CSV table of C-alpha atoms in Angstrom, one decimal:
chain,number,residue,atom,x,y,z
A,224,MET,CA,0.1,0.1,0.1
A,225,PRO,CA,2.2,3.4,-1.4
A,226,VAL,CA,0.7,5.2,1.2
A,227,SER,CA,3.6,8.1,0.6
A,228,ALA,CA,2.7,8.2,-3.2
A,229,TRP,CA,-0.9,8.3,-2.1
A,230,ARG,CA,-0.3,11.3,0.4
A,231,ARG,CA,1.8,13.3,-2.4
A,232,ASP,CA,-0.5,13.0,-5.2
A,233,ARG,CA,-4.0,14.3,-3.2
A,234,PRO,CA,-6.3,12.0,-4.8
A,235,TRP,CA,-8.7,14.1,-3.2
A,236,THR,CA,-8.1,17.3,-4.9
A,237,ILE,CA,-9.2,16.6,-8.0
A,238,ALA,CA,-11.9,18.0,-9.5
A,239,SER,CA,-13.2,14.3,-10.8
A,240,VAL,CA,-12.7,12.5,-8.0
A,241,GLN,CA,-14.5,15.0,-6.0
A,242,TRP,CA,-17.7,14.3,-8.6
A,243,PHE,CA,-17.1,10.4,-8.2
A,244,LEU,CA,-16.9,10.9,-4.6
A,245,PHE,CA,-19.7,12.5,-4.5
A,246,PHE,CA,-21.8,11.0,-7.2
A,247,THR,CA,-21.1,7.2,-5.2
A,248,ILE,CA,-22.0,9.3,-1.5
A,249,PHE,CA,-24.6,11.4,-2.0
A,250,PRO,CA,-27.1,8.7,-2.6
A,251,LEU,CA,-25.9,7.0,0.7
A,252,PHE,CA,-26.7,10.0,2.4
A,253,LEU,CA,-30.1,10.5,1.7
A,254,VAL,CA,-31.1,7.2,2.9
A,255,ALA,CA,-29.4,7.8,6.2
A,256,TRP,CA,-31.0,11.3,6.4
A,257,THR,CA,-34.7,10.2,5.5
A,258,SER,CA,-34.4,7.4,7.8
A,259,LEU,CA,-32.8,9.8,10.5
A,260,THR,CA,-35.8,11.9,9.9
A,261,GLY,CA,-39.3,10.6,7.8
A,262,SER,CA,-38.8,13.0,5.2
A,263,GLU,CA,-41.3,12.9,3.1
A,264,PHE,CA,-41.9,11.5,-0.4
A,265,GLY,CA,-41.7,14.4,-2.4
A,266,ASP,CA,-38.2,16.2,0.0
A,267,VAL,CA,-37.6,12.6,-1.5
A,268,ALA,CA,-37.9,12.2,-4.4
A,269,TYR,CA,-37.2,15.9,-5.6
A,270,LEU,CA,-33.4,15.3,-4.3
A,271,TYR,CA,-32.8,12.6,-5.9
A,272,GLY,CA,-34.0,14.3,-9.4
A,273,VAL,CA,-31.5,17.2,-8.5
A,274,TYR,CA,-29.2,14.0,-7.8
A,275,PHE,CA,-29.5,12.8,-11.4
A,276,ALA,CA,-29.9,16.0,-12.9
A,277,MET,CA,-26.6,16.9,-11.2
A,278,MET,CA,-24.9,13.4,-13.2
A,279,TRP,CA,-26.6,14.3,-16.7
A,280,GLY,CA,-25.1,18.4,-15.5
A,281,LEU,CA,-21.8,17.0,-16.0
A,282,VAL,CA,-22.3,14.5,-19.2
A,283,LEU,CA,-23.8,17.9,-20.8
A,284,TRP,CA,-20.9,19.9,-19.6
A,285,LEU,CA,-18.2,17.2,-20.9
A,286,PHE,CA,-19.4,17.4,-24.3
A,287,VAL,CA,-21.0,21.1,-24.9
A,288,ARG,CA,-17.8,22.8,-23.1
A,289,PRO,CA,-19.3,25.8,-21.7
A,290,GLU,CA,-15.9,28.1,-21.8
A,291,LYS,CA,-16.8,29.2,-18.3
A,292,ILE,CA,-20.1,28.5,-16.8
A,293,GLY,CA,-20.2,30.4,-13.1
A,294,LEU,CA,-21.8,28.5,-10.3
A,295,LEU,CA,-24.2,32.3,-9.7
A,296,ASP,CA,-25.8,31.8,-12.9
A,297,VAL,CA,-26.7,28.1,-12.9
A,298,VAL,CA,-28.0,28.5,-9.6
A,299,ARG,CA,-30.3,31.5,-10.5
A,300,VAL,CA,-31.4,29.6,-13.8
A,301,SER,CA,-32.6,27.1,-11.3
A,302,LEU,CA,-34.6,28.4,-9.7
A,303,PHE,CA,-35.9,31.0,-11.6
A,304,THR,CA,-36.9,28.2,-13.5
A,305,SER,CA,-37.9,25.8,-11.4
A,306,ILE,CA,-40.1,28.3,-9.3
A,307,THR,CA,-41.0,30.8,-11.3
A,308,GLY,CA,-41.2,29.6,-14.3
A,309,VAL,CA,-43.1,25.6,-12.8
A,310,PHE,CA,-45.8,28.6,-11.5
A,311,ILE,CA,-46.3,30.2,-14.4
A,312,VAL,CA,-47.1,27.1,-16.1
A,313,GLY,CA,-49.5,26.5,-13.4
A,314,VAL,CA,-51.6,29.2,-13.7
A,315,LEU,CA,-51.2,29.3,-17.7
A,316,TYR,CA,-52.7,26.0,-18.1
A,317,ARG,CA,-55.8,26.7,-15.9
A,318,LEU,CA,-56.3,29.6,-18.3
A,319,PRO,CA,-59.5,29.1,-20.7
A,320,GLY,CA,-57.9,29.4,-24.2
A,321,LEU,CA,-55.1,27.4,-23.2
A,322,SER,CA,-56.0,24.4,-21.0
A,323,ALA,CA,-58.4,24.1,-23.4
A,324,VAL,CA,-56.3,23.5,-25.9
A,325,VAL,CA,-53.8,21.4,-23.5
A,326,ALA,CA,-57.0,19.3,-22.4
A,327,ALA,CA,-57.4,18.3,-26.1
A,328,THR,CA,-54.5,15.9,-25.7
A,329,ARG,CA,-57.2,14.3,-24.3
A,330,GLU,CA,-58.8,13.3,-27.6
A,331,PRO,CA,-58.0,10.9,-29.7
A,332,GLU,CA,-57.9,11.9,-32.6
A,333,LEU,CA,-54.0,11.7,-33.5
A,334,LEU,CA,-53.6,14.8,-35.3
A,335,VAL,CA,-55.3,16.6,-32.5
A,336,ARG,CA,-53.5,15.5,-30.2
A,337,LEU,CA,-50.3,16.3,-32.2
A,338,VAL,CA,-51.2,19.7,-32.7
A,339,SER,CA,-52.7,20.4,-28.5
A,340,TYR,CA,-49.5,19.6,-27.7
A,341,VAL,CA,-47.4,21.0,-29.9
A,342,PHE,CA,-49.4,24.5,-30.0
A,343,GLY,CA,-50.2,24.4,-26.1
A,344,VAL,CA,-48.2,21.8,-23.9
A,345,GLY,CA,-44.7,22.3,-25.9
A,346,LEU,CA,-45.1,25.3,-26.9
A,347,LEU,CA,-45.7,27.3,-23.4
A,348,GLU,CA,-43.1,25.0,-21.6
A,349,GLU,CA,-40.2,25.7,-24.3
A,350,LEU,CA,-41.3,29.5,-24.0
A,351,VAL,CA,-40.9,29.3,-20.1
A,352,LYS,CA,-37.6,27.2,-20.2
A,353,ILE,CA,-35.9,29.8,-22.0
A,354,VAL,CA,-36.7,32.9,-20.4
A,355,PRO,CA,-33.8,33.2,-18.1
A,356,VAL,CA,-31.8,32.6,-20.7
A,357,LEU,CA,-33.1,35.6,-22.5
A,358,TRP,CA,-33.4,37.6,-19.4
A,359,ILE,CA,-30.0,37.4,-18.6
A,360,PHE,CA,-28.1,37.5,-22.2
A,361,VAL,CA,-31.0,39.8,-24.6
A,362,ARG,CA,-32.2,41.6,-22.0
A,363,ASN,CA,-29.5,42.3,-19.5
A,364,ARG,CA,-27.1,42.1,-23.1
A,365,GLU,CA,-25.0,39.9,-20.5
A,366,PRO,CA,-22.1,38.6,-21.8
A,367,GLY,CA,-21.9,35.2,-22.5
A,368,THR,CA,-20.9,32.7,-25.6
A,369,ILE,CA,-22.7,30.4,-27.5
A,370,ARG,CA,-21.4,27.2,-25.2
A,371,GLU,CA,-22.1,29.1,-22.4
A,372,ILE,CA,-25.5,29.8,-23.1
A,373,THR,CA,-27.0,26.6,-24.7
A,374,TYR,CA,-25.9,24.9,-21.2
A,375,LEU,CA,-28.0,27.2,-19.3
A,376,GLY,CA,-30.6,26.6,-21.6
A,377,CYS,CA,-30.4,22.9,-20.8
A,378,VAL,CA,-29.9,23.6,-16.6
A,379,SER,CA,-33.3,25.7,-17.1
A,380,GLY,CA,-34.6,22.6,-18.7
A,381,PHE,CA,-32.9,20.0,-16.4
A,382,ALA,CA,-35.0,22.3,-13.3
A,383,PHE,CA,-38.3,22.7,-15.4
A,384,GLY,CA,-38.1,18.5,-16.0
A,385,VAL,CA,-37.5,18.0,-12.2
A,386,SER,CA,-40.0,19.7,-10.8
A,387,GLU,CA,-42.5,18.1,-13.2
A,388,ALA,CA,-41.7,14.8,-12.1
A,389,VAL,CA,-41.5,15.7,-8.8
A,390,ALA,CA,-45.3,16.3,-9.7
A,391,TYR,CA,-46.5,13.1,-10.8
A,392,SER,CA,-44.0,11.6,-8.5
A,393,ALA,CA,-46.7,11.9,-6.2
A,394,PHE,CA,-49.6,11.2,-8.6
A,395,PHE,CA,-47.8,8.0,-9.1
A,396,ALA,CA,-47.6,6.9,-5.6
A,397,GLN,CA,-51.5,7.9,-5.0
A,398,GLY,CA,-51.9,5.0,-7.8
A,399,VAL,CA,-49.8,2.4,-6.3
A,400,ALA,CA,-51.8,3.6,-2.7
A,401,ARG,CA,-54.9,3.1,-4.3
A,402,GLY,CA,-54.1,-0.4,-6.5
A,403,ASP,CA,-54.3,1.4,-9.4
A,404,LEU,CA,-51.2,0.8,-10.5
A,405,PRO,CA,-48.5,-1.9,-10.3
A,406,LEU,CA,-45.7,-1.6,-8.1
A,407,GLY,CA,-43.3,-2.7,-10.9
A,408,ALA,CA,-44.6,0.1,-13.2
A,409,PHE,CA,-44.4,2.6,-10.9
A,410,VAL,CA,-40.3,1.7,-10.0
A,411,VAL,CA,-40.1,2.0,-14.2
A,412,VAL,CA,-42.0,5.3,-14.9
A,413,GLN,CA,-40.7,6.3,-11.9
A,414,LEU,CA,-36.6,5.8,-12.7
A,415,THR,CA,-38.2,7.1,-16.0
A,416,ARG,CA,-39.5,10.4,-14.8
A,417,LEU,CA,-36.4,12.1,-12.5
A,418,ILE,CA,-33.7,10.2,-14.8
A,419,THR,CA,-34.6,10.2,-18.6
A,420,LEU,CA,-37.8,13.0,-18.7
A,421,PRO,CA,-35.4,15.7,-17.5
A,422,LEU,CA,-32.3,14.6,-20.2
A,423,LEU,CA,-34.9,15.7,-22.9
A,424,HIS,CA,-36.2,18.5,-21.3
A,425,ALA,CA,-33.3,20.1,-21.4
A,426,VAL,CA,-32.4,18.6,-24.4
A,427,PHE,CA,-35.2,20.8,-25.7
A,428,SER,CA,-34.6,24.3,-24.7
A,429,GLY,CA,-30.9,23.0,-25.3
A,430,VAL,CA,-31.6,23.7,-29.0
A,431,ALA,CA,-33.9,26.4,-28.4
A,432,ALA,CA,-30.9,28.2,-26.2
A,433,GLN,CA,-28.6,27.3,-29.3
A,434,PHE,CA,-30.6,29.3,-31.6
A,435,VAL,CA,-30.9,32.3,-28.7
A,436,ALA,CA,-26.9,32.3,-28.5
A,437,LEU,CA,-26.5,32.5,-32.2
A,438,GLY,CA,-29.0,35.7,-32.4
A,439,VAL,CA,-27.5,37.2,-29.8
A,440,GLU,CA,-24.4,37.4,-31.7
A,441,THR,CA,-26.5,38.2,-34.5
A,442,PRO,CA,-28.7,41.3,-33.6
A,443,ALA,CA,-30.0,41.5,-38.4
A,444,LEU,CA,-32.0,38.3,-37.0
A,445,ARG,CA,-31.9,38.1,-33.3
A,446,ARG,CA,-36.1,37.9,-33.1
A,447,ALA,CA,-36.0,35.0,-35.9
A,448,LEU,CA,-33.3,32.7,-35.1
A,449,ILE,CA,-35.0,33.6,-31.8
A,450,VAL,CA,-38.8,32.3,-33.3
A,451,VAL,CA,-37.1,29.7,-34.5
A,452,GLY,CA,-35.6,27.6,-31.6
A,453,ILE,CA,-38.0,27.5,-30.1
A,454,GLY,CA,-40.6,26.3,-32.4
A,455,VAL,CA,-37.7,24.2,-33.0
A,456,ALA,CA,-37.6,22.9,-29.7
A,457,ALA,CA,-41.7,23.6,-29.2
A,458,LEU,CA,-42.6,21.0,-32.2
A,459,ILE,CA,-40.0,17.7,-31.0
A,460,HIS,CA,-40.7,18.1,-27.5
A,461,GLY,CA,-44.4,17.9,-28.8
A,462,LEU,CA,-43.6,15.1,-31.3
A,463,TYR,CA,-42.4,13.1,-28.1
A,464,ASN,CA,-45.1,14.2,-25.6
A,465,THR,CA,-47.9,12.8,-28.9
A,466,PHE,CA,-45.6,9.1,-29.0
A,467,SER,CA,-44.6,8.9,-25.7
A,468,GLY,CA,-44.7,5.7,-24.1
A,469,THR,CA,-44.8,3.9,-27.8
A,470,LEU,CA,-41.7,3.0,-30.2
A,471,ALA,CA,-42.4,5.6,-31.9
A,472,GLY,CA,-41.7,7.6,-29.1
A,473,PHE,CA,-38.5,5.9,-28.1
A,474,VAL,CA,-37.3,6.8,-31.7
A,475,LEU,CA,-38.9,9.7,-31.5
A,476,ALA,CA,-36.3,10.9,-27.9
A,477,ILE,CA,-33.4,9.3,-30.1
A,478,GLY,CA,-34.0,11.7,-32.4
A,479,ALA,CA,-34.4,14.3,-30.5
A,480,VAL,CA,-30.6,14.0,-28.5
A,481,LEU,CA,-29.4,13.5,-31.9
A,482,LEU,CA,-30.7,16.2,-32.8
A,483,PHE,CA,-28.8,18.3,-30.3
A,484,ILE,CA,-25.4,16.9,-31.0
A,485,ALA,CA,-25.9,18.1,-34.2
A,486,TYR,CA,-26.6,21.1,-33.8
A,487,VAL,CA,-23.6,21.1,-30.5
A,488,ARG,CA,-21.4,19.8,-33.1
A,489,SER,CA,-22.3,21.8,-36.1
A,490,VAL,CA,-22.6,25.3,-34.7
A,491,GLU,CA,-19.6,26.6,-36.2
A,492,VAL,CA,-21.0,26.1,-39.5
A,493,MET,CA,-24.3,27.4,-38.6
A,494,ARG,CA,-22.4,30.5,-36.8
A,495,ILE,CA,-20.9,31.0,-40.5
A,496,ALA,CA,-24.5,30.6,-42.4
A,497,VAL,CA,-26.3,33.1,-39.5
A,498,ARG,CA,-23.3,35.9,-40.2
A,499,ALA,CA,-23.7,34.4,-44.3
A,500,THR,CA,-27.3,35.2,-44.3
A,501,ALA,CA,-26.6,38.6,-41.9
A,502,ARG,CA,-23.9,40.5,-44.0
A,503,GLU,CA,-26.6,39.8,-47.3
A,504,LEU,CA,-29.7,41.4,-46.0
A,505,GLU,CA,-26.8,44.8,-44.9
A,506,SER,CA,-26.2,44.8,-48.6
């Protein structure tokens, strides 16, 4: 056991080791904490949702590679979306016109459900998720690169997805208590809600945020790029919701992730094309 070498190496000071320890220990901490405090189901679900979101957030950070992301930016985007954003969505869903559109998502006709999911649920939720990004980088004109803005869009999506997952978790738990939902099905939908669906929300809003970032760099096309970005995010969001739980939904989820990856990897090509279009408009 090379103890002297370990002392010299000091592996506990390495960032990757610290993250490794955090992701290993945090669930064990929750086990001890819940056994001692008897925490509410919703609190535990929320903490596990945050845990998985942080795990995915690290993966996306390694992929997107934002040049510089401050903890304050992550916190304020997360807090806005998880508190104010979710509240706004809840209020808007109860407005007479929008409530009818959202209610149409339960109609048997496929086309009606698709339109309702895209122009109701998808458009509304993507608008709310992109608000903190627009506020920081468009209204306040704070500096930020395309990769930084894209990543913070993903953060907003994670925050919304976790809050939504916690709300559904309580609903699913009640279904188990009533005997309407088998325990095996509860485990599947619960883990899917806490692990996978927040990632899809992050992917949707990440796509919209990249278009916003291109708009920040190109004032002449800013409005058009923002509208297109939100529209693309709402479309893939609505398509997935329409077919979720089916083989088509599985394929669409894969397609949404691949689309996000393609956008991130082709950002320089998109930037050149946007700048060329802006020059043509100015000439």
